[in-house]
PDB file of C-alpha atoms in Angstrom:
ATOM      1  CA  LEU R   1     218.614 128.814 292.298  1.00 75.00           C
ATOM      2  CA  SER R   2     220.897 125.950 291.784  1.00 72.00           C
ATOM      3  CA  ASP R   3     220.813 126.521 287.917  1.00 75.00           C
ATOM      4  CA  ALA R   4     221.816 130.097 288.517  1.00 80.00           C
ATOM      5  CA  PHE R   5     224.622 128.977 290.787  1.00 81.00           C
ATOM      6  CA  SER R   6     225.642 126.551 288.223  1.00 77.00           C
ATOM      7  CA  SER R   7     225.754 129.214 285.359  1.00 81.00           C
ATOM      8  CA  GLY R   8     227.874 131.200 287.528  1.00 86.00           C
ATOM      9  CA  ILE R   9     230.344 128.575 288.082  1.00 84.00           C
ATOM     10  CA  THR R  10     230.309 128.009 284.227  1.00 82.00           C
ATOM     11  CA  VAL R  11     231.159 131.723 283.465  1.00 86.00           C
ATOM     12  CA  LEU R  12     233.891 131.674 286.177  1.00 88.00           C
ATOM     13  CA  GLY R  13     235.316 128.490 284.698  1.00 85.00           C
ATOM     14  CA  PHE R  14     235.201 129.916 281.142  1.00 82.00           C
ATOM     15  CA  PHE R  15     236.944 133.163 282.384  1.00 87.00           C
ATOM     16  CA  MET R  16     239.838 131.206 284.399  1.00 88.00           C
ATOM     17  CA  ALA R  17     240.370 128.589 281.486  1.00 85.00           C
ATOM     18  CA  GLY R  18     240.642 131.546 278.837  1.00 84.00           C
ATOM     19  CA  LYS R  19     243.645 132.938 280.771  1.00 86.00           C
ATOM     20  CA  LYS R  20     246.813 133.070 278.678  1.00 86.00           C
ATOM     21  CA  PRO R  21     249.843 130.752 279.517  1.00 85.00           C
ATOM     22  CA  ASP R  22     252.198 132.010 282.075  1.00 87.00           C
ATOM     23  CA  GLY R  23     255.514 130.937 283.873  1.00 87.00           C
ATOM     24  CA  GLU R  24     253.663 128.564 286.242  1.00 89.00           C
ATOM     25  CA  HIS R  25     251.337 127.072 283.544  1.00 87.00           C
ATOM     26  CA  PRO R  26     253.069 127.189 280.100  1.00 88.00           C
ATOM     27  CA  PHE R  27     250.296 125.164 278.502  1.00 86.00           C
ATOM     28  CA  GLY R  28     247.640 127.470 279.621  1.00 85.00           C
ATOM     29  CA  HIS R  29     244.706 126.963 282.053  1.00 89.00           C
ATOM     30  CA  GLY R  30     242.279 125.195 279.624  1.00 86.00           C
ATOM     31  CA  ARG R  31     241.917 122.158 282.105  1.00 87.00           C
ATOM     32  CA  ILE R  32     240.058 124.261 284.438  1.00 89.00           C
ATOM     33  CA  GLU R  33     237.061 123.820 282.173  1.00 84.00           C
ATOM     34  CA  TYR R  34     237.107 120.208 282.859  1.00 86.00           C
ATOM     35  CA  LEU R  35     237.257 120.888 286.617  1.00 88.00           C
ATOM     36  CA  THR R  36     234.282 123.382 285.979  1.00 86.00           C
ATOM     37  CA  GLY R  37     232.175 120.426 284.419  1.00 84.00           C
ATOM     38  CA  LEU R  38     233.219 118.130 287.262  1.00 88.00           C
ATOM     39  CA  THR R  39     231.927 120.557 289.760  1.00 88.00           C
ATOM     40  CA  LEU R  40     228.542 120.728 288.007  1.00 84.00           C
ATOM     41  CA  SER R  41     228.405 117.094 287.960  1.00 87.00           C
ATOM     42  CA  MET R  42     228.859 116.991 291.620  1.00 89.00           C
ATOM     43  CA  MET R  43     226.195 119.406 292.121  1.00 86.00           C
ATOM     44  CA  ILE R  44     223.656 117.312 289.832  1.00 84.00           C
ATOM     45  CA  MET R  45     224.259 114.338 291.798  1.00 90.00           C
ATOM     46  CA  LEU R  46     223.825 116.195 295.142  1.00 89.00           C
ATOM     47  CA  MET R  47     220.407 117.497 293.847  1.00 84.00           C
ATOM     48  CA  GLY R  48     219.540 113.888 292.837  1.00 87.00           C
ATOM     49  CA  PHE R  49     220.494 112.655 296.256  1.00 92.00           C
ATOM     50  CA  GLU R  50     218.506 115.451 298.086  1.00 89.00           C
ATOM     51  CA  LEU R  51     215.432 114.697 295.872  1.00 86.00           C
ATOM     52  CA  GLY R  52     215.788 111.003 296.620  1.00 90.00           C
ATOM     53  CA  ARG R  53     215.951 111.606 300.296  1.00 92.00           C
ATOM     54  CA  SER R  54     212.815 113.855 300.362  1.00 87.00           C
ATOM     55  CA  SER R  55     210.852 111.341 298.325  1.00 87.00           C
ATOM     56  CA  VAL R  56     211.619 108.573 300.573  1.00 91.00           C
ATOM     57  CA  GLU R  57     210.405 110.833 303.359  1.00 89.00           C
ATOM     58  CA  LYS R  58     207.254 111.293 301.643  1.00 84.00           C
ATOM     59  CA  ILE R  59     206.727 107.739 300.780  1.00 85.00           C
ATOM     60  CA  LEU R  60     206.996 107.048 304.440  1.00 87.00           C
ATOM     61  CA  GLU R  61     204.681 109.931 305.448  1.00 84.00           C
ATOM     62  CA  PRO R  62     202.406 110.551 302.468  1.00 78.00           C
ATOM     63  CA  GLN R  63     201.271 114.141 301.969  1.00 71.00           C
ATOM     64  CA  HIS R  64     198.413 115.438 299.910  1.00 69.00           C
ATOM     65  CA  VAL R  65     199.352 117.270 296.713  1.00 64.00           C
ATOM     66  CA  GLU R  66     197.583 120.394 295.950  1.00 65.00           C
ATOM     67  CA  SER R  67     197.302 121.393 292.372  1.00 67.00           C
ATOM     68  CA  GLY R  68     195.890 124.450 290.183  1.00 75.00           C
ATOM     69  CA  LEU R  69     195.985 125.890 286.860  1.00 82.00           C
ATOM     70  CA  LEU R  70     198.874 128.411 287.536  1.00 86.00           C
ATOM     71  CA  PRO R  71     201.321 125.822 288.736  1.00 82.00           C
ATOM     72  CA  VAL R  72     200.416 123.698 285.646  1.00 84.00           C
ATOM     73  CA  LEU R  73     201.081 126.548 283.311  1.00 89.00           C
ATOM     74  CA  ILE R  74     204.431 127.330 285.121  1.00 88.00           C
ATOM     75  CA  LEU R  75     205.637 123.660 284.851  1.00 86.00           C
ATOM     76  CA  VAL R  76     204.684 123.629 281.084  1.00 90.00           C
ATOM     77  CA  LEU R  77     206.493 127.007 280.583  1.00 92.00           C
ATOM     78  CA  SER R  78     209.506 125.301 282.562  1.00 89.00           C
ATOM     79  CA  ILE R  79     209.758 122.433 280.299  1.00 91.00           C
ATOM     80  CA  ILE R  80     209.771 124.406 277.175  1.00 93.00           C
ATOM     81  CA  ILE R  81     212.501 126.727 278.377  1.00 92.00           C
ATOM     82  CA  LYS R  82     214.550 123.977 279.910  1.00 89.00           C
ATOM     83  CA  LEU R  83     214.312 121.873 276.636  1.00 92.00           C
ATOM     84  CA  TYR R  84     215.532 124.942 274.650  1.00 93.00           C
ATOM     85  CA  MET R  85     218.433 125.592 277.164  1.00 91.00           C
ATOM     86  CA  SER R  86     219.531 121.857 276.850  1.00 91.00           C
ATOM     87  CA  ILE R  87     219.586 121.995 273.082  1.00 94.00           C
ATOM     88  CA  TYR R  88     221.235 125.274 272.961  1.00 93.00           C
ATOM     89  CA  ASN R  89     224.027 124.434 275.428  1.00 89.00           C
ATOM     90  CA  ARG R  90     224.542 121.018 273.786  1.00 91.00           C
ATOM     91  CA  LYS R  91     225.029 122.562 270.318  1.00 93.00           C
ATOM     92  CA  ILE R  92     227.529 125.116 271.599  1.00 91.00           C
ATOM     93  CA  GLY R  93     229.180 122.647 273.913  1.00 87.00           C
ATOM     94  CA  ARG R  94     229.776 120.285 270.862  1.00 88.00           C
ATOM     95  CA  LYS R  95     230.887 123.187 268.567  1.00 88.00           C
ATOM     96  CA  ILE R  96     233.554 124.441 270.921  1.00 82.00           C
ATOM     97  CA  ASP R  97     234.289 121.039 272.667  1.00 79.00           C
ATOM     98  CA  SER R  98     233.156 122.432 276.064  1.00 80.00           C
ATOM     99  CA  ALA R  99     232.782 120.010 279.066  1.00 76.00           C
ATOM    100  CA  ALA R 100     231.157 122.677 281.118  1.00 76.00           C
ATOM    101  CA  MET R 101     228.538 123.542 278.533  1.00 84.00           C
ATOM    102  CA  LEU R 102     227.813 119.699 277.914  1.00 83.00           C
ATOM    103  CA  ALA R 103     227.390 119.229 281.689  1.00 79.00           C
ATOM    104  CA  THR R 104     225.190 122.337 281.752  1.00 81.00           C
ATOM    105  CA  SER R 105     223.147 120.852 278.828  1.00 86.00           C
ATOM    106  CA  LEU R 106     222.661 117.689 280.784  1.00 82.00           C
ATOM    107  CA  ASP R 107     221.630 119.634 283.948  1.00 79.00           C
ATOM    108  CA  SER R 108     218.977 121.500 281.917  1.00 85.00           C
ATOM    109  CA  LEU R 109     217.845 118.143 280.250  1.00 85.00           C
ATOM    110  CA  SER R 110     217.508 116.458 283.708  1.00 80.00           C
ATOM    111  CA  ASP R 111     215.494 119.443 284.987  1.00 83.00           C
ATOM    112  CA  CYS R 112     213.266 119.095 281.901  1.00 86.00           C
ATOM    113  CA  ILE R 113     212.598 115.369 282.586  1.00 82.00           C
ATOM    114  CA  SER R 114     212.030 115.856 286.277  1.00 79.00           C
ATOM    115  CA  THR R 115     209.636 118.758 285.515  1.00 84.00           C
ATOM    116  CA  LEU R 116     207.734 116.701 283.258  1.00 85.00           C
ATOM    117  CA  VAL R 117     207.436 113.901 285.781  1.00 81.00           C
ATOM    118  CA  VAL R 118     206.161 116.376 288.100  1.00 80.00           C
ATOM    119  CA  LEU R 119     203.529 117.501 285.752  1.00 83.00           C
ATOM    120  CA  LEU R 120     202.430 114.064 284.963  1.00 84.00           C
ATOM    121  CA  SER R 121     202.129 113.179 288.736  1.00 81.00           C
ATOM    122  CA  VAL R 122     200.097 116.373 289.217  1.00 79.00           C
ATOM    123  CA  GLY R 123     197.793 115.260 286.545  1.00 81.00           C
ATOM    124  CA  ILE R 124     197.350 111.584 287.924  1.00 81.00           C
ATOM    125  CA  SER R 125     196.824 112.917 291.208  1.00 77.00           C
ATOM    126  CA  HIS R 126     194.211 115.381 290.066  1.00 74.00           C
ATOM    127  CA  PHE R 127     192.144 113.136 287.644  1.00 78.00           C
ATOM    128  CA  PHE R 128     192.583 109.843 289.387  1.00 78.00           C
ATOM    129  CA  GLU R 129     193.071 110.796 292.986  1.00 75.00           C
ATOM    130  CA  VAL R 130     196.171 108.617 293.175  1.00 77.00           C
ATOM    131  CA  ASN R 131     199.261 110.070 294.838  1.00 78.00           C
ATOM    132  CA  ILE R 132     202.467 108.908 292.953  1.00 81.00           C
ATOM    133  CA  ASP R 133     204.306 112.089 293.498  1.00 79.00           C
ATOM    134  CA  PRO R 134     206.990 110.710 295.896  1.00 84.00           C
ATOM    135  CA  TRP R 135     207.478 107.620 293.749  1.00 86.00           C
ATOM    136  CA  ALA R 136     207.788 109.820 290.757  1.00 84.00           C
ATOM    137  CA  GLY R 137     210.301 111.964 292.592  1.00 85.00           C
ATOM    138  CA  LEU R 138     212.368 108.833 293.448  1.00 88.00           C
ATOM    139  CA  MET R 139     212.589 107.701 289.773  1.00 86.00           C
ATOM    140  CA  VAL R 140     213.569 111.124 288.870  1.00 85.00           C
ATOM    141  CA  ALA R 141     216.304 111.176 291.590  1.00 89.00           C
ATOM    142  CA  VAL R 142     217.664 108.053 290.215  1.00 90.00           C
ATOM    143  CA  PHE R 143     217.812 109.462 286.777  1.00 84.00           C
ATOM    144  CA  ILE R 144     219.480 112.683 287.920  1.00 85.00           C
ATOM    145  CA  ILE R 145     222.104 110.791 289.892  1.00 90.00           C
ATOM    146  CA  TYR R 146     222.974 108.688 286.803  1.00 88.00           C
ATOM    147  CA  ALA R 147     223.073 111.675 284.578  1.00 83.00           C
ATOM    148  CA  GLY R 148     225.451 113.504 287.146  1.00 86.00           C
ATOM    149  CA  PHE R 149     227.835 110.308 287.345  1.00 90.00           C
ATOM    150  CA  LYS R 150     227.777 110.120 283.427  1.00 86.00           C
ATOM    151  CA  ALA R 151     228.857 113.924 283.278  1.00 83.00           C
ATOM    152  CA  ALA R 152     231.472 113.420 286.052  1.00 88.00           C
ATOM    153  CA  LYS R 153     233.018 110.381 284.218  1.00 88.00           C
ATOM    154  CA  ASP R 154     233.157 112.437 280.989  1.00 83.00           C
ATOM    155  CA  THR R 155     234.691 115.356 282.395  1.00 84.00           C
ATOM    156  CA  LEU R 156     237.102 113.458 284.701  1.00 87.00           C
ATOM    157  CA  SER R 157     238.398 111.286 281.977  1.00 86.00           C
ATOM    158  CA  PRO R 158     240.521 113.956 280.270  1.00 85.00           C
ATOM    159  CA  LEU R 159     242.105 114.942 283.512  1.00 85.00           C
ATOM    160  CA  LEU R 160     243.263 111.393 284.076  1.00 86.00           C
ATOM    161  CA  GLY R 161     244.735 111.334 280.449  1.00 84.00           C
ATOM    162  CA  LYS R 162     242.357 109.407 278.382  1.00 85.00           C
ATOM    163  CA  ALA R 163     243.293 108.033 275.058  1.00 85.00           C
ATOM    164  CA  PRO R 164     242.836 110.288 271.974  1.00 88.00           C
ATOM    165  CA  ASP R 165     240.194 109.759 269.479  1.00 87.00           C
ATOM    166  CA  ARG R 166     241.200 107.180 267.183  1.00 89.00           C
ATOM    167  CA  ASP R 167     240.022 109.201 263.953  1.00 91.00           C
ATOM    168  CA  PHE R 168     242.019 112.285 265.180  1.00 92.00           C
ATOM    169  CA  VAL R 169     245.232 109.982 265.603  1.00 93.00           C
ATOM    170  CA  GLU R 170     244.698 108.662 262.056  1.00 93.00           C
ATOM    171  CA  ASP R 171     244.055 112.201 260.631  1.00 94.00           C
ATOM    172  CA  ILE R 172     247.543 113.219 262.273  1.00 95.00           C
ATOM    173  CA  LYS R 173     249.132 110.076 260.689  1.00 94.00           C
ATOM    174  CA  ALA R 174     247.615 110.915 257.175  1.00 94.00           C
ATOM    175  CA  ARG R 175     248.727 114.606 257.246  1.00 95.00           C
ATOM    176  CA  VAL R 176     252.329 113.655 258.189  1.00 96.00           C
ATOM    177  CA  MET R 177     252.574 110.885 255.623  1.00 95.00           C
ATOM    178  CA  LYS R 178     251.449 113.015 252.643  1.00 95.00           C
ATOM    179  CA  HIS R 179     254.985 114.257 252.814  1.00 95.00           C
ATOM    180  CA  PRO R 180     256.769 111.813 250.493  1.00 94.00           C
ATOM    181  CA  GLU R 181     260.067 112.225 252.571  1.00 95.00           C
ATOM    182  CA  ILE R 182     258.420 110.599 255.576  1.00 95.00           C
ATOM    183  CA  LEU R 183     258.223 106.852 255.239  1.00 93.00           C
ATOM    184  CA  ASP R 184     256.217 105.944 258.293  1.00 93.00           C
ATOM    185  CA  VAL R 185     255.225 107.245 261.720  1.00 94.00           C
ATOM    186  CA  HIS R 186     255.154 105.638 265.164  1.00 92.00           C
ATOM    187  CA  ASP R 187     255.005 106.748 268.932  1.00 92.00           C
ATOM    188  CA  ILE R 188     252.104 109.286 268.416  1.00 93.00           C
ATOM    189  CA  ILE R 189     251.277 110.716 271.831  1.00 93.00           C
ATOM    190  CA  VAL R 190     248.418 113.298 272.247  1.00 93.00           C
ATOM    191  CA  HIS R 191     248.497 115.515 275.386  1.00 91.00           C
ATOM    192  CA  ASP R 192     245.167 117.363 276.325  1.00 89.00           C
ATOM    193  CA  TYR R 193     245.549 120.645 278.131  1.00 88.00           C
ATOM    194  CA  GLY R 194     241.960 121.755 277.530  1.00 83.00           C
ATOM    195  CA  PRO R 195     239.676 122.223 274.765  1.00 75.00           C
ATOM    196  CA  GLY R 196     241.765 123.681 271.757  1.00 73.00           C
ATOM    197  CA  ARG R 197     245.126 123.130 273.580  1.00 84.00           C
ATOM    198  CA  LEU R 198     246.662 119.937 272.176  1.00 89.00           C
ATOM    199  CA  VAL R 199     250.287 118.915 272.279  1.00 93.00           C
ATOM    200  CA  VAL R 200     251.332 116.161 269.762  1.00 95.00           C
ATOM    201  CA  SER R 201     254.669 114.316 269.830  1.00 95.00           C
ATOM    202  CA  LEU R 202     255.488 111.497 267.191  1.00 95.00           C
ATOM    203  CA  HIS R 203     258.443 109.834 265.509  1.00 95.00           C
ATOM    204  CA  ALA R 204     258.861 110.134 261.604  1.00 95.00           C
ATOM    205  CA  GLU R 205     260.898 107.510 259.709  1.00 94.00           C
ATOM    206  CA  VAL R 206     262.903 108.838 256.871  1.00 95.00           C
ATOM    207  CA  ASP R 207     265.433 107.617 254.385  1.00 94.00           C
ATOM    208  CA  GLY R 208     268.792 107.487 256.276  1.00 91.00           C
ATOM    209  CA  TYR R 209     270.705 108.249 253.096  1.00 93.00           C
ATOM    210  CA  GLY R 210     268.624 111.241 252.315  1.00 93.00           C
ATOM    211  CA  ASP R 211     269.577 114.891 252.421  1.00 94.00           C
ATOM    212  CA  MET R 212     269.540 115.866 255.949  1.00 93.00           C
ATOM    213  CA  PHE R 213     268.312 119.605 255.155  1.00 95.00           C
ATOM    214  CA  ALA R 214     265.594 118.488 252.939  1.00 94.00           C
ATOM    215  CA  LEU R 215     264.241 115.929 255.357  1.00 95.00           C
ATOM    216  CA  HIS R 216     264.506 118.483 258.248  1.00 95.00           C
ATOM    217  CA  ASP R 217     262.640 121.018 255.966  1.00 95.00           C
ATOM    218  CA  ALA R 218     259.874 118.268 255.480  1.00 95.00           C
ATOM    219  CA  ILE R 219     259.571 117.620 259.150  1.00 96.00           C
ATOM    220  CA  ASP R 220     259.237 121.418 259.904  1.00 96.00           C
ATOM    221  CA  ARG R 221     256.537 121.708 257.228  1.00 96.00           C
ATOM    222  CA  ALA R 222     254.590 118.741 258.731  1.00 96.00           C
ATOM    223  CA  GLU R 223     254.750 120.442 262.169  1.00 96.00           C
ATOM    224  CA  ARG R 224     253.384 123.771 260.934  1.00 96.00           C
ATOM    225  CA  GLU R 225     250.578 122.084 258.950  1.00 95.00           C
ATOM    226  CA  LEU R 226     249.527 120.189 262.047  1.00 94.00           C
ATOM    227  CA  LYS R 227     249.357 123.507 263.932  1.00 93.00           C
ATOM    228  CA  ALA R 228     247.426 125.316 261.082  1.00 92.00           C
ATOM    229  CA  ASP R 229     244.950 122.373 260.261  1.00 91.00           C
ATOM    230  CA  LEU R 230     244.382 120.879 263.562  1.00 89.00           C
ATOM    231  CA  GLY R 231     245.212 123.491 266.156  1.00 87.00           C
ATOM    232  CA  CYS R 232     247.831 121.417 267.956  1.00 90.00           C
ATOM    233  CA  ASP R 233     251.474 122.064 268.644  1.00 92.00           C
ATOM    234  CA  ALA R 234     253.443 119.311 267.135  1.00 94.00           C
ATOM    235  CA  CYS R 235     256.999 118.032 267.957  1.00 95.00           C
ATOM    236  CA  ILE R 236     258.371 115.382 265.485  1.00 96.00           C
ATOM    237  CA  HIS R 237     261.303 113.375 266.157  1.00 94.00           C
ATOM    238  CA  MET R 238     263.162 112.118 262.985  1.00 93.00           C
ATOM    239  CA  ASP R 239     264.118 108.562 262.884  1.00 92.00           C
ATOM    240  CA  PRO R 240     266.532 107.468 259.976  1.00 92.00           C
ATOM    241  CA  LEU R 241     265.591 104.330 258.275  1.00 90.00           C
ATOM    242  CA  GLU R 242     267.880 101.729 256.618  1.00 88.00           C
ATOM    243  CA  THR R 243     266.615 101.718 252.993  1.00 86.00           C
ATOM    244  CA  GLU R 244     269.354 100.143 251.023  1.00 87.00           C
ATOM    245  CA  ASP R 245     269.870  96.719 252.949  1.00 88.00           C
ATOM    246  CA  SER R 246     267.140  94.312 251.394  1.00 86.00           C
ATOM    247  CA  GLU R 247     268.124  91.599 253.857  1.00 88.00           C
ATOM    248  CA  LEU R 248     267.174  93.789 256.709  1.00 91.00           C
ATOM    249  CA  SER R 249     263.782  94.691 255.215  1.00 89.00           C
ATOM    250  CA  VAL R 250     263.047  90.918 254.738  1.00 91.00           C
ATOM    251  CA  HIS R 251     264.057  90.156 258.354  1.00 91.00           C
ATOM    252  CA  ARG R 252     261.853  93.000 259.504  1.00 92.00           C
ATOM    253  CA  ALA R 253     258.774  91.719 257.666  1.00 93.00           C
ATOM    254  CA  GLN R 254     259.304  88.121 258.879  1.00 94.00           C
ATOM    255  CA  VAL R 255     259.653  89.319 262.472  1.00 95.00           C
ATOM    256  CA  MET R 256     256.545  91.538 262.110  1.00 94.00           C
ATOM    257  CA  GLU R 257     254.615  88.557 260.785  1.00 94.00           C
ATOM    258  CA  LEU R 258     255.820  86.280 263.398  1.00 95.00           C
ATOM    259  CA  LEU R 259     254.739  88.623 266.382  1.00 94.00           C
ATOM    260  CA  GLN R 260     251.413  89.529 264.880  1.00 94.00           C
ATOM    261  CA  LYS R 261     250.694  85.687 264.331  1.00 93.00           C
ATOM    262  CA  SER R 262     251.860  84.624 267.844  1.00 93.00           C
ATOM    263  CA  ILE R 263     250.903  87.628 270.086  1.00 93.00           C
ATOM    264  CA  SER R 264     248.522  90.127 268.511  1.00 92.00           C
ATOM    265  CA  ASP R 265     247.819  91.390 264.937  1.00 91.00           C
ATOM    266  CA  ARG R 266     247.994  94.867 266.365  1.00 91.00           C
ATOM    267  CA  ILE R 267     251.604  94.878 267.298  1.00 93.00           C
ATOM    268  CA  ASN R 268     253.957  96.901 265.306  1.00 91.00           C
ATOM    269  CA  ILE R 269     257.761  97.129 265.266  1.00 93.00           C
ATOM    270  CA  HIS R 270     260.145 100.105 264.399  1.00 92.00           C
ATOM    271  CA  ASP R 271     263.765 101.078 264.785  1.00 91.00           C
ATOM    272  CA  PHE R 272     264.675  97.790 263.521  1.00 93.00           C
ATOM    273  CA  ARG R 273     268.438  97.117 263.234  1.00 92.00           C
ATOM    274  CA  MET R 274     270.497  93.936 262.387  1.00 92.00           C
ATOM    275  CA  VAL R 275     274.036  93.251 263.671  1.00 91.00           C
ATOM    276  CA  PRO R 276     275.467  90.322 262.081  1.00 90.00           C
ATOM    277  CA  GLY R 277     278.256  88.300 263.802  1.00 88.00           C
ATOM    278  CA  PRO R 278     280.320  85.228 263.090  1.00 89.00           C
ATOM    279  CA  THR R 279     278.272  82.893 265.151  1.00 90.00           C
ATOM    280  CA  HIS R 280     274.861  84.720 265.596  1.00 91.00           C
ATOM    281  CA  THR R 281     272.815  87.796 264.264  1.00 92.00           C
ATOM    282  CA  LYS R 282     271.444  90.257 266.885  1.00 94.00           C
ATOM    283  CA  LEU R 283     268.057  91.783 265.974  1.00 95.00           C
ATOM    284  CA  ILE R 284     267.489  95.093 267.765  1.00 94.00           C
ATOM    285  CA  PHE R 285     263.967  96.735 267.669  1.00 95.00           C
ATOM    286  CA  ASP R 286     261.159  98.355 269.461  1.00 94.00           C
ATOM    287  CA  ALA R 287     257.858  96.556 269.619  1.00 94.00           C
ATOM    288  CA  ALA R 288     254.726  98.865 269.783  1.00 93.00           C
ATOM    289  CA  VAL R 289     252.087  96.965 271.996  1.00 92.00           C
ATOM    290  CA  PRO R 290     248.422  98.022 272.626  1.00 89.00           C
ATOM    291  CA  LEU R 291     247.730  98.809 276.307  1.00 87.00           C
ATOM    292  CA  ASP R 292     245.000  96.183 276.331  1.00 86.00           C
ATOM    293  CA  ILE R 293     247.590  93.379 276.241  1.00 89.00           C
ATOM    294  CA  LYS R 294     248.181  93.145 279.991  1.00 88.00           C
ATOM    295  CA  THR R 295     251.245  91.335 280.144  1.00 89.00           C
ATOM    296  CA  ASP R 296     254.230  92.914 281.895  1.00 91.00           C
ATOM    297  CA  ASP R 297     256.605  94.746 279.627  1.00 93.00           C
ATOM    298  CA  ALA R 298     259.565  92.850 280.854  1.00 94.00           C
ATOM    299  CA  ALA R 299     257.737  89.500 280.524  1.00 94.00           C
ATOM    300  CA  LEU R 300     256.555  90.566 277.090  1.00 94.00           C
ATOM    301  CA  ALA R 301     260.105  91.399 275.909  1.00 95.00           C
ATOM    302  CA  ARG R 302     261.346  88.047 277.085  1.00 94.00           C
ATOM    303  CA  GLU R 303     258.321  86.245 275.218  1.00 94.00           C
ATOM    304  CA  ILE R 304     259.160  88.076 271.947  1.00 95.00           C
ATOM    305  CA  GLU R 305     263.060  87.287 272.412  1.00 94.00           C
ATOM    306  CA  THR R 306     262.144  83.457 272.882  1.00 95.00           C
ATOM    307  CA  LEU R 307     259.893  83.492 269.705  1.00 95.00           C
ATOM    308  CA  VAL R 308     262.568  85.043 267.575  1.00 95.00           C
ATOM    309  CA  HIS R 309     265.230  82.528 268.942  1.00 94.00           C
ATOM    310  CA  GLU R 310     263.024  79.611 268.380  1.00 94.00           C
ATOM    311  CA  GLU R 311     261.950  80.713 264.835  1.00 93.00           C
ATOM    312  CA  TRP R 312     265.738  81.427 263.954  1.00 93.00           C
ATOM    313  CA  ASP R 313     268.077  79.592 266.311  1.00 91.00           C
ATOM    314  CA  ASP R 314     271.084  81.625 265.286  1.00 92.00           C
ATOM    315  CA  HIS R 315     269.235  84.945 265.769  1.00 93.00           C
ATOM    316  CA  TYR R 316     268.830  86.766 269.225  1.00 94.00           C
ATOM    317  CA  ALA R 317     266.405  89.632 269.723  1.00 94.00           C
ATOM    318  CA  VAL R 318     266.990  92.725 271.956  1.00 95.00           C
ATOM    319  CA  VAL R 319     263.452  94.112 272.455  1.00 95.00           C
ATOM    320  CA  THR R 320     262.278  97.448 273.863  1.00 94.00           C
ATOM    321  CA  VAL R 321     258.530  97.302 274.550  1.00 94.00           C
ATOM    322  CA  ASP R 322     256.600 100.599 273.546  1.00 91.00           C
ATOM    323  CA  ARG R 323     253.099 101.062 274.626  1.00 89.00           C
ATOM    324  CA  ILE R 324     250.481 102.490 272.069  1.00 86.00           C
ATOM    325  CA  TYR R 325     249.117 105.520 273.730  1.00 82.00           C
TER     326      TYR R 325
END
């Protein structure tokens, strides 16, 4: 009965998630599928708690377990069907990137394992006259609760805005960088609005002395290719890069080396500008910093500015800290 109800929720979730974008939800309703998966996960955990409660009651008040050929055959048939359902749902869920289908697969797998434990406990009770049924039920309850918790975590994470897959980000970068007009990319952000509904924004560095129309055409082509190849809507901001000032390029490389050596080798810098003056030179740039560096942005900016001034006492840095999402 719980499986029938779960399947009904899954079907309803697919129907609602497939609704077209409207004025109130311009990015569609795809995240409903994550909510569907979360609901199924809650049901799995509820079943685990109920099974655990009844198992504890039977441990405190043992009951004789009756068994026969027909229940055993039904249990075996249930295991075969549930195993097939789990494999099928997992295959389809991975193919279409469906959190609800993967949660359903996990639900079927937990049913398969719990039924197998029931079959084993019935066999042990019949042949050895030892009633382990409540203890087996308790172990199954723990497994089901854990499975439900894991499924809930997997479906809740996209709703909270989890980081995109690193390979996917590198794929985006490679596809954009194959255009010779684009020299580098940064500030890549991926927004997940449900399976098959991704919005990507990034900054592309181009030659500041290049033909504006040709550069804009390259940006447009990169956006269309991301849409066609990866199925994501892309918005690319064009950053002009100083390419004829060799002194600026040297300073940028030196500052990058200093920060990677002193703070983290994963720090990157972009939008680098240099403003020389009669008494000092001002370096203005953004520092892209991984989120696992927990230092406050303002404190980190001050640290970078201090490092630069200590390295070159006639240079002052103006730093904006960007986090790598």
